[in-house]
Amino acid sequence: MIVDLANIEGSSHPFKFSVPADDLDLGIENIRFKTAASASGEITKHIIQTDISGIISAEAEIDCTRCLLPIEKNLAIDFDVSYVAEDEFAEESNAELEAGDLNTDVLNGDRLDLKEVVREQILLNLPTQVFCREDCKGLCQKCGVNRNLIDCKCEEKEADPRWSALRNIK
Ligand SMILES: [Zn+2]
Ligand SMILES: [Zn+2]
């Protein structure tokens, strides 16, 4: 959804749209979207900057960081970003700009692709680690089984000194 900021009447402009799961294409393997991402919010035009705030929601399936079991997650992301035209960004004297504002992005021209904003915000706000349960044992480093389901005893064999003692008897 492309918004032409030059055509926005008044200072505030509400938006509501959804991005189909197939279009989200985050380039991340361990997450799959089960629904479209719906986004709603408001674009507010100021003299120098344009603020976009809103909420994005989607249902996704994210693999457990330890054992790779898919877990259903409802994503609800509140976001607040500002865009400033390129030439304004260069001028440090602008009172509206706060130095070091990480949420401020440079806008090229008057066109803003809200779909890209949504994609970017989802990427920025994805949980870095997801666990199927707090004490997930993960996959065995030796034999690869899911240690929540199978007690493969690999670790025990490693740790038990009696085994190495037995191995030494030939
Ligand atoms: Zn797990
Ligand atoms: Zn094992």
mmCIF file with all atom_site columns, C-alpha atoms and ligand atoms in Angstrom:
data_model
loop_
_atom_site.group_PDB
_atom_site.id
_atom_site.type_symbol
_atom_site.label_atom_id
_atom_site.label_alt_id
_atom_site.label_comp_id
_atom_site.label_asym_id
_atom_site.label_entity_id
_atom_site.label_seq_id
_atom_site.pdbx_PDB_ins_code
_atom_site.Cartn_x
_atom_site.Cartn_y
_atom_site.Cartn_z
_atom_site.occupancy
_atom_site.B_iso_or_equiv
_atom_site.pdbx_formal_charge
_atom_site.auth_seq_id
_atom_site.auth_comp_id
_atom_site.auth_asym_id
_atom_site.auth_atom_id
_atom_site.pdbx_PDB_model_num
ATOM   1   C  CA . MET A 1 1   ? 0.000  0.000   0.000  1.00 0.00 ? 1   MET A CA 1
ATOM   2   C  CA . ILE A 1 2   ? 1.681  3.151   -1.260 1.00 0.00 ? 2   ILE A CA 1
ATOM   3   C  CA . VAL A 1 3   ? 0.728  6.445   0.296  1.00 0.00 ? 3   VAL A CA 1
ATOM   4   C  CA . ASP A 1 4   ? 1.443  9.684   -1.487 1.00 0.00 ? 4   ASP A CA 1
ATOM   5   C  CA . LEU A 1 5   ? 2.118  12.061  1.361  1.00 0.00 ? 5   LEU A CA 1
ATOM   6   C  CA . ALA A 1 6   ? 1.661  15.063  -0.888 1.00 0.00 ? 6   ALA A CA 1
ATOM   7   C  CA . ASN A 1 7   ? -1.981 14.081  -1.340 1.00 0.00 ? 7   ASN A CA 1
ATOM   8   C  CA . ILE A 1 8   ? -2.823 13.669  2.300  1.00 0.00 ? 8   ILE A CA 1
ATOM   9   C  CA . GLU A 1 9   ? -5.366 16.254  3.277  1.00 0.00 ? 9   GLU A CA 1
ATOM   10  C  CA . GLY A 1 10  ? -5.184 17.813  6.678  1.00 0.00 ? 10  GLY A CA 1
ATOM   11  C  CA . SER A 1 11  ? -2.605 16.738  9.197  1.00 0.00 ? 11  SER A CA 1
ATOM   12  C  CA . SER A 1 12  ? -3.897 13.334  10.188 1.00 0.00 ? 12  SER A CA 1
ATOM   13  C  CA . HIS A 1 13  ? -4.797 10.366  8.060  1.00 0.00 ? 13  HIS A CA 1
ATOM   14  C  CA . PRO A 1 14  ? -5.993 7.005   9.367  1.00 0.00 ? 14  PRO A CA 1
ATOM   15  C  CA . PHE A 1 15  ? -5.066 3.778   7.605  1.00 0.00 ? 15  PHE A CA 1
ATOM   16  C  CA . LYS A 1 16  ? -6.148 0.169   7.815  1.00 0.00 ? 16  LYS A CA 1
ATOM   17  C  CA . PHE A 1 17  ? -4.975 -2.582  5.512  1.00 0.00 ? 17  PHE A CA 1
ATOM   18  C  CA . SER A 1 18  ? -3.572 -6.054  5.560  1.00 0.00 ? 18  SER A CA 1
ATOM   19  C  CA . VAL A 1 19  ? -0.543 -7.695  4.032  1.00 0.00 ? 19  VAL A CA 1
ATOM   20  C  CA . PRO A 1 20  ? -1.133 -11.284 2.837  1.00 0.00 ? 20  PRO A CA 1
ATOM   21  C  CA . ALA A 1 21  ? 1.105  -13.871 4.493  1.00 0.00 ? 21  ALA A CA 1
ATOM   22  C  CA . ASP A 1 22  ? 2.811  -14.627 1.171  1.00 0.00 ? 22  ASP A CA 1
ATOM   23  C  CA . ASP A 1 23  ? 3.810  -11.000 0.735  1.00 0.00 ? 23  ASP A CA 1
ATOM   24  C  CA . LEU A 1 24  ? 5.481  -10.708 4.108  1.00 0.00 ? 24  LEU A CA 1
ATOM   25  C  CA . ASP A 1 25  ? 8.578  -12.560 2.928  1.00 0.00 ? 25  ASP A CA 1
ATOM   26  C  CA . LEU A 1 26  ? 10.811 -11.815 5.890  1.00 0.00 ? 26  LEU A CA 1
ATOM   27  C  CA . GLY A 1 27  ? 13.595 -14.058 4.705  1.00 0.00 ? 27  GLY A CA 1
ATOM   28  C  CA . ILE A 1 28  ? 13.597 -15.882 8.016  1.00 0.00 ? 28  ILE A CA 1
ATOM   29  C  CA . GLU A 1 29  ? 13.261 -19.634 7.938  1.00 0.00 ? 29  GLU A CA 1
ATOM   30  C  CA . ASN A 1 30  ? 11.953 -20.344 11.405 1.00 0.00 ? 30  ASN A CA 1
ATOM   31  C  CA . ILE A 1 31  ? 8.808  -18.235 11.121 1.00 0.00 ? 31  ILE A CA 1
ATOM   32  C  CA . ARG A 1 32  ? 5.704  -18.817 9.037  1.00 0.00 ? 32  ARG A CA 1
ATOM   33  C  CA . PHE A 1 33  ? 2.668  -16.577 8.939  1.00 0.00 ? 33  PHE A CA 1
ATOM   34  C  CA . LYS A 1 34  ? -0.680 -18.304 9.303  1.00 0.00 ? 34  LYS A CA 1
ATOM   35  C  CA . THR A 1 35  ? -2.730 -15.202 8.637  1.00 0.00 ? 35  THR A CA 1
ATOM   36  C  CA . ALA A 1 36  ? -2.273 -11.908 6.866  1.00 0.00 ? 36  ALA A CA 1
ATOM   37  C  CA . ALA A 1 37  ? -0.761 -9.161  8.965  1.00 0.00 ? 37  ALA A CA 1
ATOM   38  C  CA . SER A 1 38  ? -3.343 -6.512  9.626  1.00 0.00 ? 38  SER A CA 1
ATOM   39  C  CA . ALA A 1 39  ? -2.159 -3.019  10.291 1.00 0.00 ? 39  ALA A CA 1
ATOM   40  C  CA . SER A 1 40  ? -4.061 0.023   11.398 1.00 0.00 ? 40  SER A CA 1
ATOM   41  C  CA . GLY A 1 41  ? -3.020 3.395   12.646 1.00 0.00 ? 41  GLY A CA 1
ATOM   42  C  CA . GLU A 1 42  ? -2.515 6.968   11.707 1.00 0.00 ? 42  GLU A CA 1
ATOM   43  C  CA . ILE A 1 43  ? -0.209 9.050   9.566  1.00 0.00 ? 43  ILE A CA 1
ATOM   44  C  CA . THR A 1 44  ? 0.380  12.509  10.948 1.00 0.00 ? 44  THR A CA 1
ATOM   45  C  CA . LYS A 1 45  ? 2.012  15.142  8.815  1.00 0.00 ? 45  LYS A CA 1
ATOM   46  C  CA . HIS A 1 46  ? 4.043  17.807  10.549 1.00 0.00 ? 46  HIS A CA 1
ATOM   47  C  CA . ILE A 1 47  ? 5.980  20.616  8.920  1.00 0.00 ? 47  ILE A CA 1
ATOM   48  C  CA . ILE A 1 48  ? 9.183  18.652  8.663  1.00 0.00 ? 48  ILE A CA 1
ATOM   49  C  CA . GLN A 1 49  ? 8.490  15.111  9.654  1.00 0.00 ? 49  GLN A CA 1
ATOM   50  C  CA . THR A 1 50  ? 5.764  12.569  9.129  1.00 0.00 ? 50  THR A CA 1
ATOM   51  C  CA . ASP A 1 51  ? 4.844  10.312  12.017 1.00 0.00 ? 51  ASP A CA 1
ATOM   52  C  CA . ILE A 1 52  ? 3.303  6.911   11.581 1.00 0.00 ? 52  ILE A CA 1
ATOM   53  C  CA . SER A 1 53  ? 1.931  5.082   14.548 1.00 0.00 ? 53  SER A CA 1
ATOM   54  C  CA . GLY A 1 54  ? -0.195 2.017   14.729 1.00 0.00 ? 54  GLY A CA 1
ATOM   55  C  CA . ILE A 1 55  ? -0.566 -1.604  15.588 1.00 0.00 ? 55  ILE A CA 1
ATOM   56  C  CA . ILE A 1 56  ? 0.186  -4.710  13.563 1.00 0.00 ? 56  ILE A CA 1
ATOM   57  C  CA . SER A 1 57  ? -1.297 -8.073  14.371 1.00 0.00 ? 57  SER A CA 1
ATOM   58  C  CA . ALA A 1 58  ? -0.759 -11.471 12.829 1.00 0.00 ? 58  ALA A CA 1
ATOM   59  C  CA . GLU A 1 59  ? -0.774 -15.115 13.731 1.00 0.00 ? 59  GLU A CA 1
ATOM   60  C  CA . ALA A 1 60  ? 2.501  -16.824 13.150 1.00 0.00 ? 60  ALA A CA 1
ATOM   61  C  CA . GLU A 1 61  ? 4.192  -20.103 13.806 1.00 0.00 ? 61  GLU A CA 1
ATOM   62  C  CA . ILE A 1 62  ? 7.716  -19.755 15.179 1.00 0.00 ? 62  ILE A CA 1
ATOM   63  C  CA . ASP A 1 63  ? 10.077 -22.654 15.762 1.00 0.00 ? 63  ASP A CA 1
ATOM   64  C  CA . CYS A 1 64  ? 11.321 -23.245 19.299 1.00 0.00 ? 64  CYS A CA 1
ATOM   65  C  CA . THR A 1 65  ? 14.874 -21.929 19.509 1.00 0.00 ? 65  THR A CA 1
ATOM   66  C  CA . ARG A 1 66  ? 16.064 -25.107 21.221 1.00 0.00 ? 66  ARG A CA 1
ATOM   67  C  CA . CYS A 1 67  ? 14.092 -28.021 19.757 1.00 0.00 ? 67  CYS A CA 1
ATOM   68  C  CA . LEU A 1 68  ? 12.569 -26.486 16.579 1.00 0.00 ? 68  LEU A CA 1
ATOM   69  C  CA . LEU A 1 69  ? 9.006  -27.471 17.550 1.00 0.00 ? 69  LEU A CA 1
ATOM   70  C  CA . PRO A 1 70  ? 6.606  -24.999 15.867 1.00 0.00 ? 70  PRO A CA 1
ATOM   71  C  CA . ILE A 1 71  ? 4.823  -22.774 18.379 1.00 0.00 ? 71  ILE A CA 1
ATOM   72  C  CA . GLU A 1 72  ? 1.822  -20.627 17.573 1.00 0.00 ? 72  GLU A CA 1
ATOM   73  C  CA . LYS A 1 73  ? 2.296  -16.986 18.458 1.00 0.00 ? 73  LYS A CA 1
ATOM   74  C  CA . ASN A 1 74  ? -0.058 -14.071 18.192 1.00 0.00 ? 74  ASN A CA 1
ATOM   75  C  CA . LEU A 1 75  ? 2.024  -11.103 17.251 1.00 0.00 ? 75  LEU A CA 1
ATOM   76  C  CA . ALA A 1 76  ? 0.803  -7.698  18.381 1.00 0.00 ? 76  ALA A CA 1
ATOM   77  C  CA . ILE A 1 77  ? 3.235  -4.958  17.588 1.00 0.00 ? 77  ILE A CA 1
ATOM   78  C  CA . ASP A 1 78  ? 2.780  -1.339  18.567 1.00 0.00 ? 78  ASP A CA 1
ATOM   79  C  CA . PHE A 1 79  ? 4.916  0.929   16.505 1.00 0.00 ? 79  PHE A CA 1
ATOM   80  C  CA . ASP A 1 80  ? 5.798  4.553   16.180 1.00 0.00 ? 80  ASP A CA 1
ATOM   81  C  CA . VAL A 1 81  ? 8.117  5.747   13.429 1.00 0.00 ? 81  VAL A CA 1
ATOM   82  C  CA . SER A 1 82  ? 8.966  9.095   11.930 1.00 0.00 ? 82  SER A CA 1
ATOM   83  C  CA . TYR A 1 83  ? 10.047 9.955   8.437  1.00 0.00 ? 83  TYR A CA 1
ATOM   84  C  CA . VAL A 1 84  ? 11.926 13.027  7.399  1.00 0.00 ? 84  VAL A CA 1
ATOM   85  C  CA . ALA A 1 85  ? 12.655 14.190  3.852  1.00 0.00 ? 85  ALA A CA 1
ATOM   86  C  CA . GLU A 1 86  ? 16.228 13.619  2.794  1.00 0.00 ? 86  GLU A CA 1
ATOM   87  C  CA . ASP A 1 87  ? 17.228 17.273  2.484  1.00 0.00 ? 87  ASP A CA 1
ATOM   88  C  CA . GLU A 1 88  ? 15.727 18.114  5.868  1.00 0.00 ? 88  GLU A CA 1
ATOM   89  C  CA . PHE A 1 89  ? 17.589 15.266  7.474  1.00 0.00 ? 89  PHE A CA 1
ATOM   90  C  CA . ALA A 1 90  ? 20.912 16.818  6.504  1.00 0.00 ? 90  ALA A CA 1
ATOM   91  C  CA . GLU A 1 91  ? 20.168 20.083  8.255  1.00 0.00 ? 91  GLU A CA 1
ATOM   92  C  CA . GLU A 1 92  ? 21.168 19.762  11.845 1.00 0.00 ? 92  GLU A CA 1
ATOM   93  C  CA . SER A 1 93  ? 19.522 23.023  12.778 1.00 0.00 ? 93  SER A CA 1
ATOM   94  C  CA . ASN A 1 94  ? 16.026 21.557  12.503 1.00 0.00 ? 94  ASN A CA 1
ATOM   95  C  CA . ALA A 1 95  ? 14.358 21.863  15.860 1.00 0.00 ? 95  ALA A CA 1
ATOM   96  C  CA . GLU A 1 96  ? 11.908 19.070  15.161 1.00 0.00 ? 96  GLU A CA 1
ATOM   97  C  CA . LEU A 1 97  ? 14.705 16.539  14.765 1.00 0.00 ? 97  LEU A CA 1
ATOM   98  C  CA . GLU A 1 98  ? 16.191 14.967  17.796 1.00 0.00 ? 98  GLU A CA 1
ATOM   99  C  CA . ALA A 1 99  ? 19.708 13.686  17.455 1.00 0.00 ? 99  ALA A CA 1
ATOM   100 C  CA . GLY A 1 100 ? 20.074 9.962   17.806 1.00 0.00 ? 100 GLY A CA 1
ATOM   101 C  CA . ASP A 1 101 ? 16.425 9.249   17.272 1.00 0.00 ? 101 ASP A CA 1
ATOM   102 C  CA . LEU A 1 102 ? 16.573 5.676   16.051 1.00 0.00 ? 102 LEU A CA 1
ATOM   103 C  CA . ASN A 1 103 ? 12.963 5.676   14.999 1.00 0.00 ? 103 ASN A CA 1
ATOM   104 C  CA . THR A 1 104 ? 13.512 8.399   12.451 1.00 0.00 ? 104 THR A CA 1
ATOM   105 C  CA . ASP A 1 105 ? 14.000 7.295   8.890  1.00 0.00 ? 105 ASP A CA 1
ATOM   106 C  CA . VAL A 1 106 ? 14.786 9.152   5.723  1.00 0.00 ? 106 VAL A CA 1
ATOM   107 C  CA . LEU A 1 107 ? 12.008 9.530   3.219  1.00 0.00 ? 107 LEU A CA 1
ATOM   108 C  CA . ASN A 1 108 ? 12.829 9.597   -0.476 1.00 0.00 ? 108 ASN A CA 1
ATOM   109 C  CA . GLY A 1 109 ? 10.207 11.709  -2.204 1.00 0.00 ? 109 GLY A CA 1
ATOM   110 C  CA . ASP A 1 110 ? 6.576  11.819  -1.118 1.00 0.00 ? 110 ASP A CA 1
ATOM   111 C  CA . ARG A 1 111 ? 5.734  8.194   -1.593 1.00 0.00 ? 111 ARG A CA 1
ATOM   112 C  CA . LEU A 1 112 ? 5.738  5.872   1.336  1.00 0.00 ? 112 LEU A CA 1
ATOM   113 C  CA . ASP A 1 113 ? 5.158  2.138   1.036  1.00 0.00 ? 113 ASP A CA 1
ATOM   114 C  CA . LEU A 1 114 ? 3.224  1.167   4.141  1.00 0.00 ? 114 LEU A CA 1
ATOM   115 C  CA . LYS A 1 115 ? 3.699  -2.503  3.355  1.00 0.00 ? 115 LYS A CA 1
ATOM   116 C  CA . GLU A 1 116 ? 7.439  -1.992  3.739  1.00 0.00 ? 116 GLU A CA 1
ATOM   117 C  CA . VAL A 1 117 ? 6.861  -0.195  7.028  1.00 0.00 ? 117 VAL A CA 1
ATOM   118 C  CA . VAL A 1 118 ? 4.871  -3.193  8.256  1.00 0.00 ? 118 VAL A CA 1
ATOM   119 C  CA . ARG A 1 119 ? 7.523  -5.677  7.114  1.00 0.00 ? 119 ARG A CA 1
ATOM   120 C  CA . GLU A 1 120 ? 10.255 -3.665  8.775  1.00 0.00 ? 120 GLU A CA 1
ATOM   121 C  CA . GLN A 1 121 ? 8.355  -3.323  12.040 1.00 0.00 ? 121 GLN A CA 1
ATOM   122 C  CA . ILE A 1 122 ? 7.634  -7.055  12.195 1.00 0.00 ? 122 ILE A CA 1
ATOM   123 C  CA . LEU A 1 123 ? 11.322 -7.796  11.616 1.00 0.00 ? 123 LEU A CA 1
ATOM   124 C  CA . LEU A 1 124 ? 12.374 -5.346  14.317 1.00 0.00 ? 124 LEU A CA 1
ATOM   125 C  CA . ASN A 1 125 ? 9.916  -6.699  16.839 1.00 0.00 ? 125 ASN A CA 1
ATOM   126 C  CA . LEU A 1 126 ? 10.148 -10.436 16.385 1.00 0.00 ? 126 LEU A CA 1
ATOM   127 C  CA . PRO A 1 127 ? 11.070 -12.264 19.549 1.00 0.00 ? 127 PRO A CA 1
ATOM   128 C  CA . THR A 1 128 ? 14.734 -13.284 19.328 1.00 0.00 ? 128 THR A CA 1
ATOM   129 C  CA . GLN A 1 129 ? 14.162 -16.480 21.254 1.00 0.00 ? 129 GLN A CA 1
ATOM   130 C  CA . VAL A 1 130 ? 11.042 -18.586 21.519 1.00 0.00 ? 130 VAL A CA 1
ATOM   131 C  CA . PHE A 1 131 ? 10.764 -21.651 23.691 1.00 0.00 ? 131 PHE A CA 1
ATOM   132 C  CA . CYS A 1 132 ? 8.084  -24.347 23.527 1.00 0.00 ? 132 CYS A CA 1
ATOM   133 C  CA . ARG A 1 133 ? 8.320  -24.537 27.303 1.00 0.00 ? 133 ARG A CA 1
ATOM   134 C  CA . GLU A 1 134 ? 10.568 -22.937 29.852 1.00 0.00 ? 134 GLU A CA 1
ATOM   135 C  CA . ASP A 1 135 ? 12.615 -26.067 30.507 1.00 0.00 ? 135 ASP A CA 1
ATOM   136 C  CA . CYS A 1 136 ? 12.819 -27.240 26.906 1.00 0.00 ? 136 CYS A CA 1
ATOM   137 C  CA . LYS A 1 137 ? 15.759 -29.637 26.738 1.00 0.00 ? 137 LYS A CA 1
ATOM   138 C  CA . GLY A 1 138 ? 16.382 -29.028 23.047 1.00 0.00 ? 138 GLY A CA 1
ATOM   139 C  CA . LEU A 1 139 ? 17.939 -31.374 20.552 1.00 0.00 ? 139 LEU A CA 1
ATOM   140 C  CA . CYS A 1 140 ? 20.710 -33.750 21.531 1.00 0.00 ? 140 CYS A CA 1
ATOM   141 C  CA . GLN A 1 141 ? 24.035 -32.493 20.208 1.00 0.00 ? 141 GLN A CA 1
ATOM   142 C  CA . LYS A 1 142 ? 25.169 -36.070 19.644 1.00 0.00 ? 142 LYS A CA 1
ATOM   143 C  CA . CYS A 1 143 ? 22.292 -37.962 18.069 1.00 0.00 ? 143 CYS A CA 1
ATOM   144 C  CA . GLY A 1 144 ? 19.885 -35.175 17.170 1.00 0.00 ? 144 GLY A CA 1
ATOM   145 C  CA . VAL A 1 145 ? 16.748 -36.499 18.915 1.00 0.00 ? 145 VAL A CA 1
ATOM   146 C  CA . ASN A 1 146 ? 14.317 -34.153 20.613 1.00 0.00 ? 146 ASN A CA 1
ATOM   147 C  CA . ARG A 1 147 ? 15.307 -34.616 24.226 1.00 0.00 ? 147 ARG A CA 1
ATOM   148 C  CA . ASN A 1 148 ? 11.848 -33.562 25.454 1.00 0.00 ? 148 ASN A CA 1
ATOM   149 C  CA . LEU A 1 149 ? 10.464 -36.723 23.840 1.00 0.00 ? 149 LEU A CA 1
ATOM   150 C  CA . ILE A 1 150 ? 13.301 -39.202 23.990 1.00 0.00 ? 150 ILE A CA 1
ATOM   151 C  CA . ASP A 1 151 ? 15.815 -39.702 26.736 1.00 0.00 ? 151 ASP A CA 1
ATOM   152 C  CA . CYS A 1 152 ? 18.691 -40.768 24.518 1.00 0.00 ? 152 CYS A CA 1
ATOM   153 C  CA . LYS A 1 153 ? 21.204 -41.048 27.374 1.00 0.00 ? 153 LYS A CA 1
ATOM   154 C  CA . CYS A 1 154 ? 24.031 -39.612 25.229 1.00 0.00 ? 154 CYS A CA 1
ATOM   155 C  CA . GLU A 1 155 ? 24.935 -37.082 27.894 1.00 0.00 ? 155 GLU A CA 1
ATOM   156 C  CA . GLU A 1 156 ? 24.897 -39.682 30.622 1.00 0.00 ? 156 GLU A CA 1
ATOM   157 C  CA . LYS A 1 157 ? 27.254 -41.912 28.673 1.00 0.00 ? 157 LYS A CA 1
ATOM   158 C  CA . GLU A 1 158 ? 29.599 -38.971 28.240 1.00 0.00 ? 158 GLU A CA 1
ATOM   159 C  CA . ALA A 1 159 ? 29.492 -37.912 31.850 1.00 0.00 ? 159 ALA A CA 1
ATOM   160 C  CA . ASP A 1 160 ? 29.669 -41.293 33.512 1.00 0.00 ? 160 ASP A CA 1
ATOM   161 C  CA . PRO A 1 161 ? 33.345 -42.090 34.192 1.00 0.00 ? 161 PRO A CA 1
ATOM   162 C  CA . ARG A 1 162 ? 32.571 -45.793 34.514 1.00 0.00 ? 162 ARG A CA 1
ATOM   163 C  CA . TRP A 1 163 ? 32.012 -45.973 30.782 1.00 0.00 ? 163 TRP A CA 1
ATOM   164 C  CA . SER A 1 164 ? 35.419 -44.574 29.939 1.00 0.00 ? 164 SER A CA 1
ATOM   165 C  CA . ALA A 1 165 ? 36.927 -46.946 32.488 1.00 0.00 ? 165 ALA A CA 1
ATOM   166 C  CA . LEU A 1 166 ? 35.243 -49.867 30.732 1.00 0.00 ? 166 LEU A CA 1
ATOM   167 C  CA . ARG A 1 167 ? 36.411 -48.603 27.369 1.00 0.00 ? 167 ARG A CA 1
ATOM   168 C  CA . ASN A 1 168 ? 39.993 -48.688 28.570 1.00 0.00 ? 168 ASN A CA 1
ATOM   169 C  CA . ILE A 1 169 ? 39.822 -52.388 29.365 1.00 0.00 ? 169 ILE A CA 1
ATOM   170 C  CA . LYS A 1 170 ? 40.807 -54.320 26.322 1.00 0.00 ? 170 LYS A CA 1
HETATM 171 ZN ZN . ZN  B 2 .   ? 11.497 -26.612 22.541 1.00 0.00 ? 1   ZN  B ZN 1
HETATM 172 ZN ZN . ZN  B 2 .   ? 21.464 -38.231 22.051 1.00 0.00 ? 2   ZN  B ZN 1
#
